[in-house]
């Protein structure tokens, strides 16, 4: 399997406080990897560095085998737009835009024309069970629906990998299960997913689990109960 | 539509009340600028136009010697004389020698439209029980017409009466009103500086609209005034009308050099007024700028609040690939759109206010007298108002937009947890 995203000996400090202490990790095509750990263990920091939202103090990140230059902000923005989709604990939908428009925003940046982007946003929302709700504003949707719109936005530019940081952390159990089902389905279709979670029962449903503690990966296992 | 325009428009139009308040702020600033400029400059331009037309673009006269220390300084150098005590003004030879030569010389100058001789002096006018101090001007009507527009301001167009009846005078309209003279043909008495009494007939009234002139001026036939002032064949002023009034300062300097007399341009003659106008303009512009700055602060405030409120949106936009400069543009564009619509509305309001001001009819009596406002409805005020508004809107929105672009998304994602 080809490696889509790789971090080598990643270290990150904030002031004198080390957050990541030399983590190496690779995500291959079709992977569904979860990173678990307690609060403050460095799992979100790792996602931010791997997602090119933050730069490591040292170490390297490779996307599709090419070393990422963290000093080139234009290139970082471009990679984030084309190759990575993000889902966060909070949906971060833009309140002034409809569900469809929220999904369109990354596509317009990608250069896709608005009519085409609109069609694609409708298709994605429909796939995620939001048919008929494309014109609704975020406040007119339930928490689970909002998170599914956020997932549709993450998929807008057909990225190679979706990074999810506690995607169900703000949802009730029913909606959590629904969102997790969406991720599993996406993964089944070949999409690589890297998920940060502190819920072991969710991690158990992914193909790979890495446990992180004090900025180091202390354990990993291959599992495929749900994937 | 570019994603920047799309997002900017969405963010702006979904916050209608805030956008409307900022837009109205800009519109009020622009409308105030346009209407105040029209009123202030209209008044000033009217005054200047009247004043320079009635007087002269350049006046050539004998200069008064008022610098007592000049000769001592010339002999011993600057700084030697601290003060000269007990000096008595020397007798002024108040006449222009060889003025006919100057008339010929400057009539041939292509920059000069006309030149006319004046004899001026002070006197007292008496009508019934009323006396008033007046400024007497002796003119040659034929030449006067080439160098001033005095004819335009005569109620009965009787300037030639000064020629056909040398014992006639033309009174300023305000002076006539002061004296209680309402019709031509009345006899008045002039008391000359030497005490001579002369009875003359009122041939016309002169109404320039400038109170200070209309209240004091009396026109005579040149020969008549020469006789009254006992200055036969003398003139003490030449008035010059130019094709280009803005040339007056330079041509005046040239004339002073060539003739040896003091040539005063209209800019110099009215420098006190011009300085007052300058100050008035500064005050007007300060007020209008204050209005525009307040409206700009309105935009600034709203943009800063928007940026603070939209931190999470900015973070997600950056996460999904929008660059810093694109974030800046999204917010600057909102400010510019507010400025643009506000400026357009301001131009419309400004136009409507001008229309309303122009329709008002009431007597204004001050240093000028008019019916209603004299407006300068120059399109340049609209252009400047529009450009100022755009500039202020841009400046007001730039800093918040730049701040927005510098937000670090990870900080926002962390703080949201």
mmCIF file of C-alpha atoms in Angstrom, chain A residues 33-211:
data_model
loop_
_atom_site.group_PDB
_atom_site.id
_atom_site.type_symbol
_atom_site.label_atom_id
_atom_site.label_comp_id
_atom_site.label_asym_id
_atom_site.label_seq_id
_atom_site.Cartn_x
_atom_site.Cartn_y
_atom_site.Cartn_z
ATOM 1 C CA UNK A 33 -6.091 4.924 11.974
ATOM 2 C CA UNK A 34 -7.116 6.159 15.351
ATOM 3 C CA UNK A 35 -4.899 7.883 17.837
ATOM 4 C CA UNK A 36 -5.953 7.541 21.412
ATOM 5 C CA UNK A 37 -4.625 9.031 24.551
ATOM 6 C CA UNK A 38 -5.572 10.976 27.557
ATOM 7 C CA UNK A 39 -6.169 14.696 27.569
ATOM 8 C CA UNK A 40 -2.899 16.587 27.121
ATOM 9 C CA UNK A 41 -1.067 13.570 25.727
ATOM 10 C CA UNK A 42 -0.297 15.404 22.458
ATOM 11 C CA UNK A 43 -2.740 13.673 20.109
ATOM 12 C CA UNK A 44 -4.360 16.879 18.818
ATOM 13 C CA UNK A 45 -0.949 18.511 18.432
ATOM 14 C CA UNK A 46 0.121 15.557 16.340
ATOM 15 C CA UNK A 47 -2.933 15.986 14.115
ATOM 16 C CA UNK A 48 -2.282 19.701 13.702
ATOM 17 C CA UNK A 49 1.305 19.001 12.614
ATOM 18 C CA UNK A 50 0.335 16.129 10.308
ATOM 19 C CA UNK A 51 -2.528 18.286 8.957
ATOM 20 C CA UNK A 52 -0.029 21.072 8.216
ATOM 21 C CA UNK A 53 -1.890 23.478 10.468
ATOM 22 C CA UNK A 54 1.121 23.785 12.750
ATOM 23 C CA UNK A 55 4.818 23.309 12.129
ATOM 24 C CA UNK A 56 6.936 20.872 14.122
ATOM 25 C CA UNK A 57 9.908 22.091 16.144
ATOM 26 C CA UNK A 58 11.861 19.375 14.356
ATOM 27 C CA UNK A 59 11.120 16.369 12.219
ATOM 28 C CA UNK A 60 9.601 16.039 8.791
ATOM 29 C CA UNK A 61 6.228 15.493 7.229
ATOM 30 C CA UNK A 62 5.806 13.851 3.835
ATOM 31 C CA UNK A 63 2.639 14.057 1.755
ATOM 32 C CA UNK A 64 2.531 11.621 -1.159
ATOM 33 C CA UNK A 65 6.235 11.043 -0.629
ATOM 34 C CA UNK A 66 7.128 14.712 -0.945
ATOM 35 C CA UNK A 67 8.686 16.539 1.949
ATOM 36 C CA UNK A 68 6.564 19.404 3.179
ATOM 37 C CA UNK A 69 8.202 22.822 3.381
ATOM 38 C CA UNK A 70 6.648 24.467 6.440
ATOM 39 C CA UNK A 71 8.041 27.861 5.477
ATOM 40 C CA UNK A 72 6.002 27.922 2.257
ATOM 41 C CA UNK A 73 2.558 28.980 3.495
ATOM 42 C CA UNK A 74 1.056 29.019 0.002
ATOM 43 C CA UNK A 75 2.059 25.433 -0.604
ATOM 44 C CA UNK A 76 0.765 24.410 2.852
ATOM 45 C CA UNK A 77 -2.611 26.039 2.095
ATOM 46 C CA UNK A 78 -2.709 24.317 -1.264
ATOM 47 C CA UNK A 79 -2.017 20.873 0.184
ATOM 48 C CA UNK A 80 -4.614 21.377 2.918
ATOM 49 C CA UNK A 81 -7.162 22.420 0.323
ATOM 50 C CA UNK A 82 -6.562 19.574 -2.110
ATOM 51 C CA UNK A 83 -5.345 16.602 -0.125
ATOM 52 C CA UNK A 84 -6.615 16.865 3.419
ATOM 53 C CA UNK A 85 -10.123 17.137 4.775
ATOM 54 C CA UNK A 86 -10.683 18.220 8.367
ATOM 55 C CA UNK A 87 -13.444 17.385 10.798
ATOM 56 C CA UNK A 88 -13.271 18.848 14.270
ATOM 57 C CA UNK A 89 -15.082 18.210 17.521
ATOM 58 C CA UNK A 90 -17.082 21.379 16.863
ATOM 59 C CA UNK A 91 -18.470 21.606 13.373
ATOM 60 C CA UNK A 92 -17.086 25.117 12.655
ATOM 61 C CA UNK A 93 -19.721 25.737 10.026
ATOM 62 C CA UNK A 94 -20.025 29.345 8.901
ATOM 63 C CA UNK A 95 -23.305 30.524 10.400
ATOM 64 C CA UNK A 96 -24.145 32.903 7.527
ATOM 65 C CA UNK A 97 -23.897 30.156 4.894
ATOM 66 C CA UNK A 98 -26.314 27.358 4.127
ATOM 67 C CA UNK A 99 -25.278 23.723 4.421
ATOM 68 C CA UNK A 100 -24.603 23.603 0.688
ATOM 69 C CA UNK A 101 -22.645 26.869 0.711
ATOM 70 C CA UNK A 102 -20.479 25.641 3.573
ATOM 71 C CA UNK A 103 -19.577 22.648 1.454
ATOM 72 C CA UNK A 104 -18.943 24.839 -1.601
ATOM 73 C CA UNK A 105 -16.367 27.079 0.129
ATOM 74 C CA UNK A 106 -13.356 24.705 -0.176
ATOM 75 C CA UNK A 107 -14.358 23.831 -3.756
ATOM 76 C CA UNK A 108 -14.371 27.479 -4.836
ATOM 77 C CA UNK A 109 -10.883 27.834 -3.400
ATOM 78 C CA UNK A 110 -9.902 24.756 -5.409
ATOM 79 C CA UNK A 111 -11.056 26.540 -8.562
ATOM 80 C CA UNK A 112 -14.255 24.593 -9.164
ATOM 81 C CA UNK A 113 -16.972 26.738 -10.748
ATOM 82 C CA UNK A 114 -19.968 27.536 -8.608
ATOM 83 C CA UNK A 115 -22.664 25.574 -10.483
ATOM 84 C CA UNK A 116 -20.506 22.473 -10.523
ATOM 85 C CA UNK A 117 -19.565 23.008 -6.868
ATOM 86 C CA UNK A 118 -23.223 23.357 -5.988
ATOM 87 C CA UNK A 119 -24.133 20.095 -7.727
ATOM 88 C CA UNK A 120 -21.305 18.318 -5.959
ATOM 89 C CA UNK A 121 -22.298 19.754 -2.581
ATOM 90 C CA UNK A 122 -25.871 18.509 -3.100
ATOM 91 C CA UNK A 123 -24.559 15.052 -4.018
ATOM 92 C CA UNK A 124 -22.287 14.895 -0.975
ATOM 93 C CA UNK A 125 -24.992 16.087 1.400
ATOM 94 C CA UNK A 126 -27.376 13.586 -0.096
ATOM 95 C CA UNK A 127 -24.838 10.785 0.405
ATOM 96 C CA UNK A 128 -24.577 11.784 4.028
ATOM 97 C CA UNK A 129 -28.330 11.652 4.518
ATOM 98 C CA UNK A 130 -28.991 15.383 4.298
ATOM 99 C CA UNK A 131 -31.045 15.479 1.133
ATOM 100 C CA UNK A 132 -33.533 18.332 1.274
ATOM 101 C CA UNK A 133 -31.572 20.169 3.916
ATOM 102 C CA UNK A 134 -29.034 21.755 1.590
ATOM 103 C CA UNK A 135 -30.507 25.236 1.935
ATOM 104 C CA UNK A 136 -30.685 25.216 5.699
ATOM 105 C CA UNK A 137 -28.484 27.355 7.865
ATOM 106 C CA UNK A 138 -26.414 25.566 10.542
ATOM 107 C CA UNK A 139 -28.726 26.700 13.344
ATOM 108 C CA UNK A 140 -31.604 24.950 11.541
ATOM 109 C CA UNK A 141 -29.806 21.585 11.760
ATOM 110 C CA UNK A 142 -29.304 19.178 14.648
ATOM 111 C CA UNK A 143 -25.835 18.558 16.118
ATOM 112 C CA UNK A 144 -25.449 15.306 14.185
ATOM 113 C CA UNK A 145 -26.583 16.948 10.962
ATOM 114 C CA UNK A 146 -24.175 19.826 11.476
ATOM 115 C CA UNK A 147 -21.319 17.372 11.927
ATOM 116 C CA UNK A 148 -22.336 15.562 8.760
ATOM 117 C CA UNK A 149 -22.278 18.862 6.877
ATOM 118 C CA UNK A 150 -18.764 19.351 8.277
ATOM 119 C CA UNK A 151 -17.854 15.882 6.965
ATOM 120 C CA UNK A 152 -19.289 16.797 3.548
ATOM 121 C CA UNK A 153 -17.136 19.942 3.600
ATOM 122 C CA UNK A 154 -14.090 17.809 4.471
ATOM 123 C CA UNK A 155 -14.866 15.618 1.438
ATOM 124 C CA UNK A 156 -15.566 18.543 -0.881
ATOM 125 C CA UNK A 157 -12.301 18.378 -2.798
ATOM 126 C CA UNK A 158 -12.115 14.584 -2.705
ATOM 127 C CA UNK A 159 -9.088 14.558 -0.373
ATOM 128 C CA UNK A 160 -6.787 11.585 0.029
ATOM 129 C CA UNK A 161 -7.103 11.677 3.773
ATOM 130 C CA UNK A 162 -9.678 12.907 6.238
ATOM 131 C CA UNK A 163 -8.393 14.001 9.634
ATOM 132 C CA UNK A 164 -10.939 14.025 12.409
ATOM 133 C CA UNK A 165 -10.226 15.475 15.821
ATOM 134 C CA UNK A 166 -12.708 14.061 18.341
ATOM 135 C CA UNK A 167 -15.450 14.115 15.693
ATOM 136 C CA UNK A 168 -18.061 12.697 18.037
ATOM 137 C CA UNK A 169 -16.915 14.513 21.154
ATOM 138 C CA UNK A 170 -19.783 16.923 21.032
ATOM 139 C CA UNK A 171 -22.514 14.496 20.032
ATOM 140 C CA UNK A 172 -24.897 12.229 21.868
ATOM 141 C CA UNK A 173 -24.448 8.457 21.555
ATOM 142 C CA UNK A 174 -26.974 8.101 18.726
ATOM 143 C CA UNK A 175 -25.369 10.793 16.609
ATOM 144 C CA UNK A 176 -21.887 9.540 17.559
ATOM 145 C CA UNK A 177 -22.753 6.149 16.158
ATOM 146 C CA UNK A 178 -24.168 7.736 13.034
ATOM 147 C CA UNK A 179 -21.038 9.816 12.404
ATOM 148 C CA UNK A 180 -18.813 6.823 13.080
ATOM 149 C CA UNK A 181 -20.834 4.819 10.568
ATOM 150 C CA UNK A 182 -20.218 7.572 8.028
ATOM 151 C CA UNK A 183 -16.468 7.351 8.599
ATOM 152 C CA UNK A 184 -16.492 3.574 8.299
ATOM 153 C CA UNK A 185 -18.440 3.791 5.079
ATOM 154 C CA UNK A 186 -16.016 6.362 3.686
ATOM 155 C CA UNK A 187 -13.119 4.155 4.634
ATOM 156 C CA UNK A 188 -14.768 1.175 2.992
ATOM 157 C CA UNK A 189 -14.785 3.210 -0.217
ATOM 158 C CA UNK A 190 -11.028 3.581 0.077
ATOM 159 C CA UNK A 191 -10.624 6.897 1.871
ATOM 160 C CA UNK A 192 -7.819 7.076 4.438
ATOM 161 C CA UNK A 193 -8.940 8.392 7.796
ATOM 162 C CA UNK A 194 -6.891 9.544 10.746
ATOM 163 C CA UNK A 195 -9.058 9.981 13.816
ATOM 164 C CA UNK A 196 -8.130 11.441 17.164
ATOM 165 C CA UNK A 197 -10.294 10.166 19.973
ATOM 166 C CA UNK A 198 -10.246 9.477 23.624
ATOM 167 C CA UNK A 199 -13.097 6.982 23.369
ATOM 168 C CA UNK A 200 -11.714 3.411 23.256
ATOM 169 C CA UNK A 201 -14.976 1.994 21.886
ATOM 170 C CA UNK A 202 -14.661 4.186 18.801
ATOM 171 C CA UNK A 203 -10.979 3.387 18.375
ATOM 172 C CA UNK A 204 -11.802 -0.297 18.491
ATOM 173 C CA UNK A 205 -13.812 0.066 15.293
ATOM 174 C CA UNK A 206 -10.798 1.421 13.351
ATOM 175 C CA UNK A 207 -8.160 -0.622 11.548
ATOM 176 C CA UNK A 208 -5.148 0.715 13.426
ATOM 177 C CA UNK A 209 -4.920 2.171 16.880
ATOM 178 C CA UNK A 210 -1.976 4.149 18.207
ATOM 179 C CA UNK A 211 -1.814 5.137 21.816
#
